[in-house]
Coordinates of C-alpha atoms in Angstrom, one line a residue:
X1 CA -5.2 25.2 22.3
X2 CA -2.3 27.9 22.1
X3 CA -0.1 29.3 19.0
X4 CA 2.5 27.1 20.1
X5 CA 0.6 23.6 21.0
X6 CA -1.4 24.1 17.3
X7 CA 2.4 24.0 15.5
X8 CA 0.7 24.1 12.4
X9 CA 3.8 23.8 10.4
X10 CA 4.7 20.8 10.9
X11 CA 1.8 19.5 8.9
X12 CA 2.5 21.8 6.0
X13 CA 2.4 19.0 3.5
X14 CA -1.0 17.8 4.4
X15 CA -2.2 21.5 4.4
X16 CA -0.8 22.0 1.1
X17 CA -2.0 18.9 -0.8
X18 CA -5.3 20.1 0.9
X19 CA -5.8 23.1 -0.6
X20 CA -4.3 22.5 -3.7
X21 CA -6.4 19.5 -4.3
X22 CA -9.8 21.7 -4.1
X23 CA -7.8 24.5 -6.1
X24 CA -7.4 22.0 -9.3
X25 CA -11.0 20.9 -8.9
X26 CA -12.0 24.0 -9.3
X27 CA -9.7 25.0 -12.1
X28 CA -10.6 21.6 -14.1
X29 CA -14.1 23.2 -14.0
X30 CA -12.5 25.4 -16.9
X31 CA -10.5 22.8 -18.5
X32 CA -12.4 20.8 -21.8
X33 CA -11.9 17.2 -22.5
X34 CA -9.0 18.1 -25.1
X35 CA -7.4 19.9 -23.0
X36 CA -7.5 17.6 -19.8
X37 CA -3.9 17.0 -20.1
X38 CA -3.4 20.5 -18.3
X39 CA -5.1 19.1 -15.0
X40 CA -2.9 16.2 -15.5
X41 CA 0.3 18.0 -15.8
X42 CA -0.9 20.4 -12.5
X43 CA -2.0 17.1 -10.4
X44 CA 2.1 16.2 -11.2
X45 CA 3.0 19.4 -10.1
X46 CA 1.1 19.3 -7.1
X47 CA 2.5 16.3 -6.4
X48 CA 6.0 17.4 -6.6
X49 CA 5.7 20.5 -4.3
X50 CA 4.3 17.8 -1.8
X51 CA 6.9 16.3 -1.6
X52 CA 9.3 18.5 -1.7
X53 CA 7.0 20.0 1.4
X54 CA 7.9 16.6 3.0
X55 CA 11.5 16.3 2.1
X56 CA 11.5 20.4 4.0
X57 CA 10.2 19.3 6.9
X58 CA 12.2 16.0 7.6
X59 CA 12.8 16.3 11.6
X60 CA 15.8 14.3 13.2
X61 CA 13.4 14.4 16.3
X62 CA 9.8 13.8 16.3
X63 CA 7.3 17.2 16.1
X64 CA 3.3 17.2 17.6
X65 CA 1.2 19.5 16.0
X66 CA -2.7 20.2 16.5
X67 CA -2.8 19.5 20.8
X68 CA -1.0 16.2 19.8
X69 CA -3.2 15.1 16.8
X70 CA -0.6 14.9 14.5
X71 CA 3.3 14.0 14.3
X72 CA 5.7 14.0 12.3
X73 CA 8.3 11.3 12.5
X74 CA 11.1 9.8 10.7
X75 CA 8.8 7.1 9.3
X76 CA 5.3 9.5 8.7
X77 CA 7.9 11.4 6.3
X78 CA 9.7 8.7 4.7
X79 CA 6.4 6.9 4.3
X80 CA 4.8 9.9 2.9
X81 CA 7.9 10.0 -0.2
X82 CA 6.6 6.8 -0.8
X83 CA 3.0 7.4 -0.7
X84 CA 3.6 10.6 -3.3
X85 CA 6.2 8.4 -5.3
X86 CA 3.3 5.7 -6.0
X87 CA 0.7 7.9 -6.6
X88 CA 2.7 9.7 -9.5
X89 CA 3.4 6.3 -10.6
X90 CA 0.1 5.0 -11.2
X91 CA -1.0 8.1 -12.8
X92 CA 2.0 8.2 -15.2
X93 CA 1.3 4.5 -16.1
X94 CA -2.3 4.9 -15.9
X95 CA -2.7 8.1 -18.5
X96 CA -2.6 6.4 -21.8
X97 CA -5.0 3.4 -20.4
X98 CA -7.3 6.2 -18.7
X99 CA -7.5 8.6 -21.9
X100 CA -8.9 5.4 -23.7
X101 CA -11.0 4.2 -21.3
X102 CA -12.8 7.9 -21.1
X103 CA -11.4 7.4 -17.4
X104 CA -9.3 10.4 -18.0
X105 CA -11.8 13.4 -15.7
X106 CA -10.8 15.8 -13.2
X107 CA -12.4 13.3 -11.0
X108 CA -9.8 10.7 -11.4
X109 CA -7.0 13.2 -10.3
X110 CA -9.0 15.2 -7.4
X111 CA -9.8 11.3 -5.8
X112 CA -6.5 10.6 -6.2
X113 CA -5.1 13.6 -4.3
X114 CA -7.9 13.5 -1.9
X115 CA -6.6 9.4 -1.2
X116 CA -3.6 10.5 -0.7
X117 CA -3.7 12.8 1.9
X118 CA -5.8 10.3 3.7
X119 CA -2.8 8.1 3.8
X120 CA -0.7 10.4 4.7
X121 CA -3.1 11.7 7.7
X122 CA -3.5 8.1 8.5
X123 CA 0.9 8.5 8.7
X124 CA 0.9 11.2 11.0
X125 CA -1.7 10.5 13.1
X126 CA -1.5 9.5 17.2
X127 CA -4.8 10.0 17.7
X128 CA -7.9 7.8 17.6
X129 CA -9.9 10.7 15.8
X130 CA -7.2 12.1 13.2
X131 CA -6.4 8.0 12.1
X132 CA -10.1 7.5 11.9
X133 CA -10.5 10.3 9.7
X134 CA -7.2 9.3 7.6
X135 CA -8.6 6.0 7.1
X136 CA -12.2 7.5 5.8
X137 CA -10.9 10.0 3.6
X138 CA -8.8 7.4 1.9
X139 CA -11.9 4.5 1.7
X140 CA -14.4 6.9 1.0
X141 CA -11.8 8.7 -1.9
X142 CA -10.8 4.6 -3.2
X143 CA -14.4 3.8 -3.2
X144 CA -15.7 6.1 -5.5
X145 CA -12.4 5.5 -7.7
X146 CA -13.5 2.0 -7.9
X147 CA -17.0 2.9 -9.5
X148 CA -15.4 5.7 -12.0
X149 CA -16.3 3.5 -15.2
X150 CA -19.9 4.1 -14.6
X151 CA -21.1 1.8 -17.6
X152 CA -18.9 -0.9 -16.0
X153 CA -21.0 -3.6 -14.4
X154 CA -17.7 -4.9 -12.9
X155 CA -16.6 -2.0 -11.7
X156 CA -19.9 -0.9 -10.1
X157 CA -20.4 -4.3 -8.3
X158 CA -16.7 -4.3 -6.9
X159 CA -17.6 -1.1 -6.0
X160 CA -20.4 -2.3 -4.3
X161 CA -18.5 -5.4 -2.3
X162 CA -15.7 -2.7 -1.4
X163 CA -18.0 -0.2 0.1
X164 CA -19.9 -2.5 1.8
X165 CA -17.2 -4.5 3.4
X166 CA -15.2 -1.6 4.1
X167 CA -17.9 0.3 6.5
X168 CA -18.3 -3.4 8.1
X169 CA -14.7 -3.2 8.5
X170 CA -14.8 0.2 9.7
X171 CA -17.3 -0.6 12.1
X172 CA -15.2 -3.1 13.5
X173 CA -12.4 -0.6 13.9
X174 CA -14.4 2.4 15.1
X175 CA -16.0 -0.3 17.9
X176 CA -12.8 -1.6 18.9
X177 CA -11.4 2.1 19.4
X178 CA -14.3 3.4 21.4
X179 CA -13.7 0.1 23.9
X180 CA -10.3 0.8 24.3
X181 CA -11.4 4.6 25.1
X182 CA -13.3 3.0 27.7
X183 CA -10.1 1.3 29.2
X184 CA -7.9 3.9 28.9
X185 CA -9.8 7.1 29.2
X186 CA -7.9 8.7 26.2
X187 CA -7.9 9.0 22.4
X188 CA -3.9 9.6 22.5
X189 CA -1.8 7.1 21.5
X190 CA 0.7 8.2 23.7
X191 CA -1.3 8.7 26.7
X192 CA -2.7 5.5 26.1
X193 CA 0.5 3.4 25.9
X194 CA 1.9 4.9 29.0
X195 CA -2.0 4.2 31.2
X196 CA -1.1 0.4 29.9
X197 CA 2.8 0.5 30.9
X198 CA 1.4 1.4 34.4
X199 CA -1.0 -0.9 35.1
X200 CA -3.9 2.0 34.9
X201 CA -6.0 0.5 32.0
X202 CA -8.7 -1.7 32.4
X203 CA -7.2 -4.8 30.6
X204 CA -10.2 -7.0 30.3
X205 CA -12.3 -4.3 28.2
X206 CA -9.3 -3.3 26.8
X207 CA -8.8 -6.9 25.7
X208 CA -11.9 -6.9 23.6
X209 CA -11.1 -3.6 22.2
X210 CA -7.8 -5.4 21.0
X211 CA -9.7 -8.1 19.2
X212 CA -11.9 -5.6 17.5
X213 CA -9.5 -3.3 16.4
X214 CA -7.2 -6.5 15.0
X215 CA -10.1 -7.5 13.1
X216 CA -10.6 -4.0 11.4
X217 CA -6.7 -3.5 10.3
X218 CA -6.8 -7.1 9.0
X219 CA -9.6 -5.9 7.2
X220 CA -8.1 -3.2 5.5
X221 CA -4.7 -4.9 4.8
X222 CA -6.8 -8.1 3.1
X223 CA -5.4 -10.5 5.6
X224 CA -7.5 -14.4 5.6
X225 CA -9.9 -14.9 6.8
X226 CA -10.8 -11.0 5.8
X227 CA -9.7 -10.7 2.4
X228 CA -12.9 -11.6 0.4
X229 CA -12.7 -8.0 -0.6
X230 CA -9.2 -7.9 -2.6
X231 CA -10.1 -10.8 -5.4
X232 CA -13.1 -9.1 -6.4
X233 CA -12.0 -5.5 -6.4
X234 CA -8.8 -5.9 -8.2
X235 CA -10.5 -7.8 -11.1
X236 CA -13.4 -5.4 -11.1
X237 CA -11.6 -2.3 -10.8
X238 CA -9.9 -0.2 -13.4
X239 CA -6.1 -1.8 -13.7
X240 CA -4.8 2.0 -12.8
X241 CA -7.5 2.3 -9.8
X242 CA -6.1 -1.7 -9.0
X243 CA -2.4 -0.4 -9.0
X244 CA -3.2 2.5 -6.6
X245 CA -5.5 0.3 -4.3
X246 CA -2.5 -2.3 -4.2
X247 CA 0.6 0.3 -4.0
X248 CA 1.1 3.0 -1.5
X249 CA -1.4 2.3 0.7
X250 CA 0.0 -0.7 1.7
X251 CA 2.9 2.0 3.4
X252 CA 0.1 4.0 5.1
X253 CA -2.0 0.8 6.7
X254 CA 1.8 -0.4 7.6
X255 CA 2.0 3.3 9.4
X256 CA -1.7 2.7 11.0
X257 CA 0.1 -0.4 12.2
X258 CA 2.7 1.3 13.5
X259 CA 0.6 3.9 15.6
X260 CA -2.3 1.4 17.0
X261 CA 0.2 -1.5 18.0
X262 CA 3.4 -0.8 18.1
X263 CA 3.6 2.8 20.1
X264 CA -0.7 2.3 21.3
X265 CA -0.8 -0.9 22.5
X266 CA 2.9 -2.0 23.2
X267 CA 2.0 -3.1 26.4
X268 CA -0.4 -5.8 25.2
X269 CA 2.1 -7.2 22.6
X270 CA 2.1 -10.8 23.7
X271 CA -1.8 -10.6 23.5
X272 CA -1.6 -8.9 19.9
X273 CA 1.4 -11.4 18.1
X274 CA -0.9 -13.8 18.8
X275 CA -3.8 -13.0 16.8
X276 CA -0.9 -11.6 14.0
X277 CA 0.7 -15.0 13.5
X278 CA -2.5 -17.1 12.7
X279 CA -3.6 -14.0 10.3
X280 CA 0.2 -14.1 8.8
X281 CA 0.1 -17.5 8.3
X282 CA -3.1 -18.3 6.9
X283 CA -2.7 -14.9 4.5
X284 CA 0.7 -16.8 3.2
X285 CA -1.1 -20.2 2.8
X286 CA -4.5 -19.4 1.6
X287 CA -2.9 -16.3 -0.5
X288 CA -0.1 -18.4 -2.6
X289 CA -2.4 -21.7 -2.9
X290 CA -5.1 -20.0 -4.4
X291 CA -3.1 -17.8 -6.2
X292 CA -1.9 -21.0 -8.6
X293 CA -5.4 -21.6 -9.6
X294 CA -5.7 -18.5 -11.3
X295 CA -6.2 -17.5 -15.0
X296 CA -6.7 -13.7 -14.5
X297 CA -3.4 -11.6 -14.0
X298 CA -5.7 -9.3 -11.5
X299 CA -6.6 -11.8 -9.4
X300 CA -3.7 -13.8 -9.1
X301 CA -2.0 -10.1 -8.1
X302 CA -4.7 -10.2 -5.5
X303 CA -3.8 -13.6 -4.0
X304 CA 0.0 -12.6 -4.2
X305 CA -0.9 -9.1 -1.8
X306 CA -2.9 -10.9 0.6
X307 CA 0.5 -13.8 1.2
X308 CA 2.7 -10.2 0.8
X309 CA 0.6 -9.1 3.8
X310 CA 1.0 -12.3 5.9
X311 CA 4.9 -11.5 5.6
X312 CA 4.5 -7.7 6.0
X313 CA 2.6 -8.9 10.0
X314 CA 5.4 -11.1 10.4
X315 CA 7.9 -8.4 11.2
X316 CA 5.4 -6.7 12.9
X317 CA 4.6 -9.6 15.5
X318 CA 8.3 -9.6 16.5
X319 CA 7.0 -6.0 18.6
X320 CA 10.5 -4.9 18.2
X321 CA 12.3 -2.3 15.8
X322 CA 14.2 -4.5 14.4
X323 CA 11.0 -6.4 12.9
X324 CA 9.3 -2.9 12.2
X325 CA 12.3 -2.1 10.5
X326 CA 11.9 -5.4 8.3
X327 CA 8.2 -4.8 7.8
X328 CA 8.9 -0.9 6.8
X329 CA 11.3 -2.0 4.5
X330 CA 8.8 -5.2 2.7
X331 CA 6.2 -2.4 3.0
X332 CA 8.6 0.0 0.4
X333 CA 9.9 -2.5 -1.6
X334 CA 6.2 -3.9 -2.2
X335 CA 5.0 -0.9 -3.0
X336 CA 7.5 -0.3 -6.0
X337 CA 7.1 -4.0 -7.3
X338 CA 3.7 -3.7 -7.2
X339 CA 3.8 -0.5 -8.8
X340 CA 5.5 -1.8 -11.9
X341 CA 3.7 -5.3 -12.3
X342 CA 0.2 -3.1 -12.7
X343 CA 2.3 -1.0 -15.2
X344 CA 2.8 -4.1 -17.4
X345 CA -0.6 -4.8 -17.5
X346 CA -1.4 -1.6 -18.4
X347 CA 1.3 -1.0 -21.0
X348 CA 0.0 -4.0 -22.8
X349 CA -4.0 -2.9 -22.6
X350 CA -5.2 -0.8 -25.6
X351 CA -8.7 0.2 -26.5
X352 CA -10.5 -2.6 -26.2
X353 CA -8.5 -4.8 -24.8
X354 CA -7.9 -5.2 -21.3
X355 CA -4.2 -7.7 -20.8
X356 CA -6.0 -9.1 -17.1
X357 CA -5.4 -12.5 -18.1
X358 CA -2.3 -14.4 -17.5
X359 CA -2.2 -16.0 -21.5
X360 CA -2.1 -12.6 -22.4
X361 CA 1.4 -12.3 -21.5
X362 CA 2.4 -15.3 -24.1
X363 CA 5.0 -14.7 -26.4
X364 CA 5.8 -11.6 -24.8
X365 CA 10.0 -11.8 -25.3
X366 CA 9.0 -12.2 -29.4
X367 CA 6.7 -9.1 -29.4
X368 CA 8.9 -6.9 -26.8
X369 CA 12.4 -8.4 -25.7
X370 CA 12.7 -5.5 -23.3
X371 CA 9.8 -5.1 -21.5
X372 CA 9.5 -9.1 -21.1
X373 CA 12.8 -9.0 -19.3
X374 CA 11.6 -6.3 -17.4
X375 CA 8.2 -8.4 -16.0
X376 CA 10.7 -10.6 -15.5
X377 CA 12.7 -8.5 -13.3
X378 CA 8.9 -7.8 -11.4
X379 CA 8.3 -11.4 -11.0
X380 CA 11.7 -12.7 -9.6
X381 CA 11.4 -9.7 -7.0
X382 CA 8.4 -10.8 -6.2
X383 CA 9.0 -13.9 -5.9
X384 CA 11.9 -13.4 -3.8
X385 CA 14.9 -14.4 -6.2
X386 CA 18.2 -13.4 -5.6
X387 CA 19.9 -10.6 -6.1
X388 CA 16.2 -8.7 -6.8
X389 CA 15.1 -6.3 -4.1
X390 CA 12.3 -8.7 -2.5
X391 CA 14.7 -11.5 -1.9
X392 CA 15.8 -9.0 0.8
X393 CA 12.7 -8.0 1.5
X394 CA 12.0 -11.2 2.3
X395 CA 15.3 -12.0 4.0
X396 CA 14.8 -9.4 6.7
X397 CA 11.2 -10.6 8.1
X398 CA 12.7 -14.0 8.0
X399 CA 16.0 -12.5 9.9
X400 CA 13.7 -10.5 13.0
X401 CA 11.6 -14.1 13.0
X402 CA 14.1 -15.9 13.9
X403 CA 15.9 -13.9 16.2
X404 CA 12.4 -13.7 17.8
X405 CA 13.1 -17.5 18.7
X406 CA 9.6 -18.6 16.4
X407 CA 12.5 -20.3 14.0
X408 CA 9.1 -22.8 12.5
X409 CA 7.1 -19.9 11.7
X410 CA 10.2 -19.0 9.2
X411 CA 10.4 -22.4 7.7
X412 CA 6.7 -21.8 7.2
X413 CA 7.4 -18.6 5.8
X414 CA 10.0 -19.9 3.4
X415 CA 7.9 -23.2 2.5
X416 CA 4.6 -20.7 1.2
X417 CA 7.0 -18.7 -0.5
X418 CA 8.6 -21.5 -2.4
X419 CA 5.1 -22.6 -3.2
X420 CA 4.1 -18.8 -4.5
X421 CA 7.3 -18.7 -6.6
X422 CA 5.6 -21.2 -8.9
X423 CA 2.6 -18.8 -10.1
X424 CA 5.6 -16.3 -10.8
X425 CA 7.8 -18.3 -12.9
X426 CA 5.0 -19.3 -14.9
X427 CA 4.8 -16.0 -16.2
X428 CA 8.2 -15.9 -16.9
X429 CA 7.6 -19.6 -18.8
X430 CA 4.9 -18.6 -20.6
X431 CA 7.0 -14.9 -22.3
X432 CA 9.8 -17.1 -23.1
X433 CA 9.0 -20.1 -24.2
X434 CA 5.0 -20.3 -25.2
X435 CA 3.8 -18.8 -28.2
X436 CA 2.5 -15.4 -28.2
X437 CA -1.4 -15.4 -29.0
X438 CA -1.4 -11.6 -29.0
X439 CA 0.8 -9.5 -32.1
X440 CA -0.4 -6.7 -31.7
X441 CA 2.3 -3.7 -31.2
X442 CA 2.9 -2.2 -27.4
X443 CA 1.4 1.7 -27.9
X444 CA 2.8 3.8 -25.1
X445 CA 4.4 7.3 -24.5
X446 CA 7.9 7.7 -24.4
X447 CA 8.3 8.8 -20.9
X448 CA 5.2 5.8 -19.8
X449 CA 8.0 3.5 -20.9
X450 CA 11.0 5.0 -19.5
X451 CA 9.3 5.4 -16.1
X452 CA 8.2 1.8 -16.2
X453 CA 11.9 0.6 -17.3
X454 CA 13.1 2.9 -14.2
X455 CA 11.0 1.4 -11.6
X456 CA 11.8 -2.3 -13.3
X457 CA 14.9 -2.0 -13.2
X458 CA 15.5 -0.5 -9.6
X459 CA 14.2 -3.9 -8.5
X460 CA 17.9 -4.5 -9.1
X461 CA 19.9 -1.8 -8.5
X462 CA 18.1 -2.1 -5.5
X463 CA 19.2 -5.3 -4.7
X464 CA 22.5 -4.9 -5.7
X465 CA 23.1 -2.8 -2.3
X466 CA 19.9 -2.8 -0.5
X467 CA 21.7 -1.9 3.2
X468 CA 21.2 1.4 1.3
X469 CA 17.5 1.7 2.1
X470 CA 17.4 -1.1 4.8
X471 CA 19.8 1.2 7.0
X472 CA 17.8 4.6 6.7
X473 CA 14.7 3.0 6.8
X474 CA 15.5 1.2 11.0
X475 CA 17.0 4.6 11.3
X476 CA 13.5 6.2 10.6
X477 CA 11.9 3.5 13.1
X478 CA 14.6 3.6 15.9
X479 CA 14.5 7.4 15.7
X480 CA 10.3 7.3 15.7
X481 CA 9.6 4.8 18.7
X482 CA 11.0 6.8 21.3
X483 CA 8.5 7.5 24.5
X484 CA 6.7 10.8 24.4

């Protein structure tokens, strides 16, 4: 390895949020409980510089760094904005709910950094062994999140199903990499599409390998059958730890995507879309049917991520940019609906209290006119109501689906997500028209609120002109998949 094949610039950002994480864990070594807020305020900052380190080294071609470990593309850097944007998002919604909750440590902002920059290894990696180590420093970083509230039996035992289920998952992963090491003879992404394009790869081990490694990222995305994980955690968890698990790194398993299938294993897409369209399409049934049985907010948000995952694979199974494009786009626009429906749970929480269960959202437009028409904005953009961001979310997998030629697995599409709107309208029923069993008064800072009223309303905006976004995020993808 030279000087000039290391290119360590390129992954300034990582480098950066690196040593900046270990240099406010040391520093909140100093810092008393009163004073935590300082840690808080330098976590922000440090999340700032990152991404103004990202926004610096936006390349209009792609850049390897580290032997070609690392890359950074068009979509590493534009998922990485969104990576930083949703972790300052759950920390600004989360500090009122974590201060009560005695959640409010230097550990909950040096995991959080740590997490991140696993996702956004995991977005510049196109290599076996730097998206293996992505992925672990973000599971290992979420797990421990998870168990924070250490007098929690609920959040020890989700803990506990989440660490477990994980390494089984990882082991799946890890197994199905090492197999397809054995077909290709290479680690590289790269190396390893072009030893498929040319007939050079073993394609029965590499076969297996395929199944493995399918199995592992439906794993970590919570697609059915391998979602048992997702209930249990988000109800368990801390709502600000449940926002973070269900936020950006949605946009850095979509990037893992990316760099196993789409540029790894391109040549076996036929073989892959396969296995992606039954785990889409049970992930929309299984995920909006169960979803209307629930009573807990949590857990119907968990239901409503694993059918948004079936969608997010159906752009990927059209193995074109077009649907990467789509899924890019569903994975943005996820990640700030998300975002802002664990905000409202957490803007009505108070010591306590925890607002995890749907009748706690009765009666919410007598209490707070405003911020009930702003879960409403969250739920009709979920749901995929026009003119909100998600109906074009939406609209766009259904688009690359079709042009794909699968025109039924649309109308399936459309069918689960007529059946998923019902669960979200009956949180918009039950703020307007049921009355409110809850009087208490919403207690938030100022700029908790007008961050949360931000991200609500871009939902609209948003939609308003969303060939905004859609065009620079298939600009990101065309410019990325080009052959190295």
């Amino acid at each position: 390895m030279t000087w000039t094949s290391l290119n360590a610039w390129v992954a300034m950002p990582e480098i950066f949020l690196l040593l900046a994480t270990c240099a406010v864990l040391l520093l909140d070594l100093f810092v008393s409980d009163a004073k935590r807020h300082i840690t808080y305020v330098l976590t922000l900052l440090v999340l700032a510089v990152t991404a103004l380190l990202v926004v610096n080294s936006m390349y209009p071609v792609p850049q390897l760094a580290f032997n070609g470990l690392f890359i950074s593309d068009p979509i590493a850097q534009l998922a990485k904005l969104g990576m930083v944007l949703g972790v300052a998002l759950v920390l600004i919604y989360g500090r009122d709910y974590a201060i009560v909750r005695g959640l409010f440590r230097g550990e909950l902002f040096t995991l959080t950094l740590f997490a991140l920059a696993g996702m956004m290894i995991m977005a510049s990696s196109v290599n076996f062994l730097t998206l293996y180590m992505g992925l672990e420093l973000l599971s290992l970083s979420l797990y421990a999140l998870v168990a924070l509230q250490r007098d929690s039996i609920a959040s020890t035992e989700a803990a506990m199903k989440y660490f477990i289920l994980g390494a089984l998952a990882s082991g799946m992963l890890l197994y199905g990499m090492s197999m397809i090491y054995g077909a290709t003879a290479s680690l590289d992404v790269f190396v390893m599409a072009h030893k498929i394009a040319s007939g050079e790869a073993n394609r029965m081990l590499a076969a297996f390998g395929l199944v493995f490694l399918v199995t592992g990222i439906a794993f970590k995305l919570g697609a059915v059958p391998f979602h048992m994980w997702v209930p249990d955690v988000y109800e368990g968890a801390p709502t600000l730890i449940t926002q973070l698990i269900g936020s950006a790194p949605k946009l850095a398993a979509f990037a893992f995507v990316i760099r196993l299938l789409a540029q790894g294993m391109e040549g076996y897409a036929f073989d892959w879309r396969g296995m992606l369209i039954v785990l889409s399409v049970l992930s929309m049934a299984i995920g909006n049917l169960t979803a209307i049985a629930q009573t807990s907010m949590k857990r119907m948000m968990a239901y409503s991520t694993i059918s948004h995952m079936g969608f997010l694979l159906l752009g990927i199974l059209v193995a074109s940019p077009i649907g990467y494009s789509a899924s890019f786009f569903y994975a943005m626009v996820y990640m700030l609906t998300a975002a802002a429906g664990f905000g409202m749970v957490m803007l009505l929480s108070r010591e306590g209290f925890e607002a995890d269960k749907i009748d706690d959202f009765k009666g919410l437009a007598t209490r707070s006119p405003w911020f009930a028409c702003m879960m409403m904005f969250v739920m009709f953009s979920m749901a995929g109501i026009p003119v909100f961001i998600g109906f074009f979310a939406k609209l766009s997998v259904l688009q690359a689906v079709v042009n794909l030629g699968y025109v039924w697995l649309a109308v399936l599409a459309v069918i689960f997500s007529l059946i998923g709107a019902f669960y979200y309208l009956r949180i918009v029923k039950i703020m307007y028209f049921d009355e409110a069993t809850d009087t208490a008064p919403i207690v938030a800072g100022l700029d908790t609120k007008l961050v949360l009223s931000v991200n609500c309303l871009l939902l609209l905006v948003l939609g308003l002109m969303p060939d905004r976004l859609m065009a620079v995020l298939s600009q990101a993808v065309t410019s990325s998949l080009v052959p190295m």
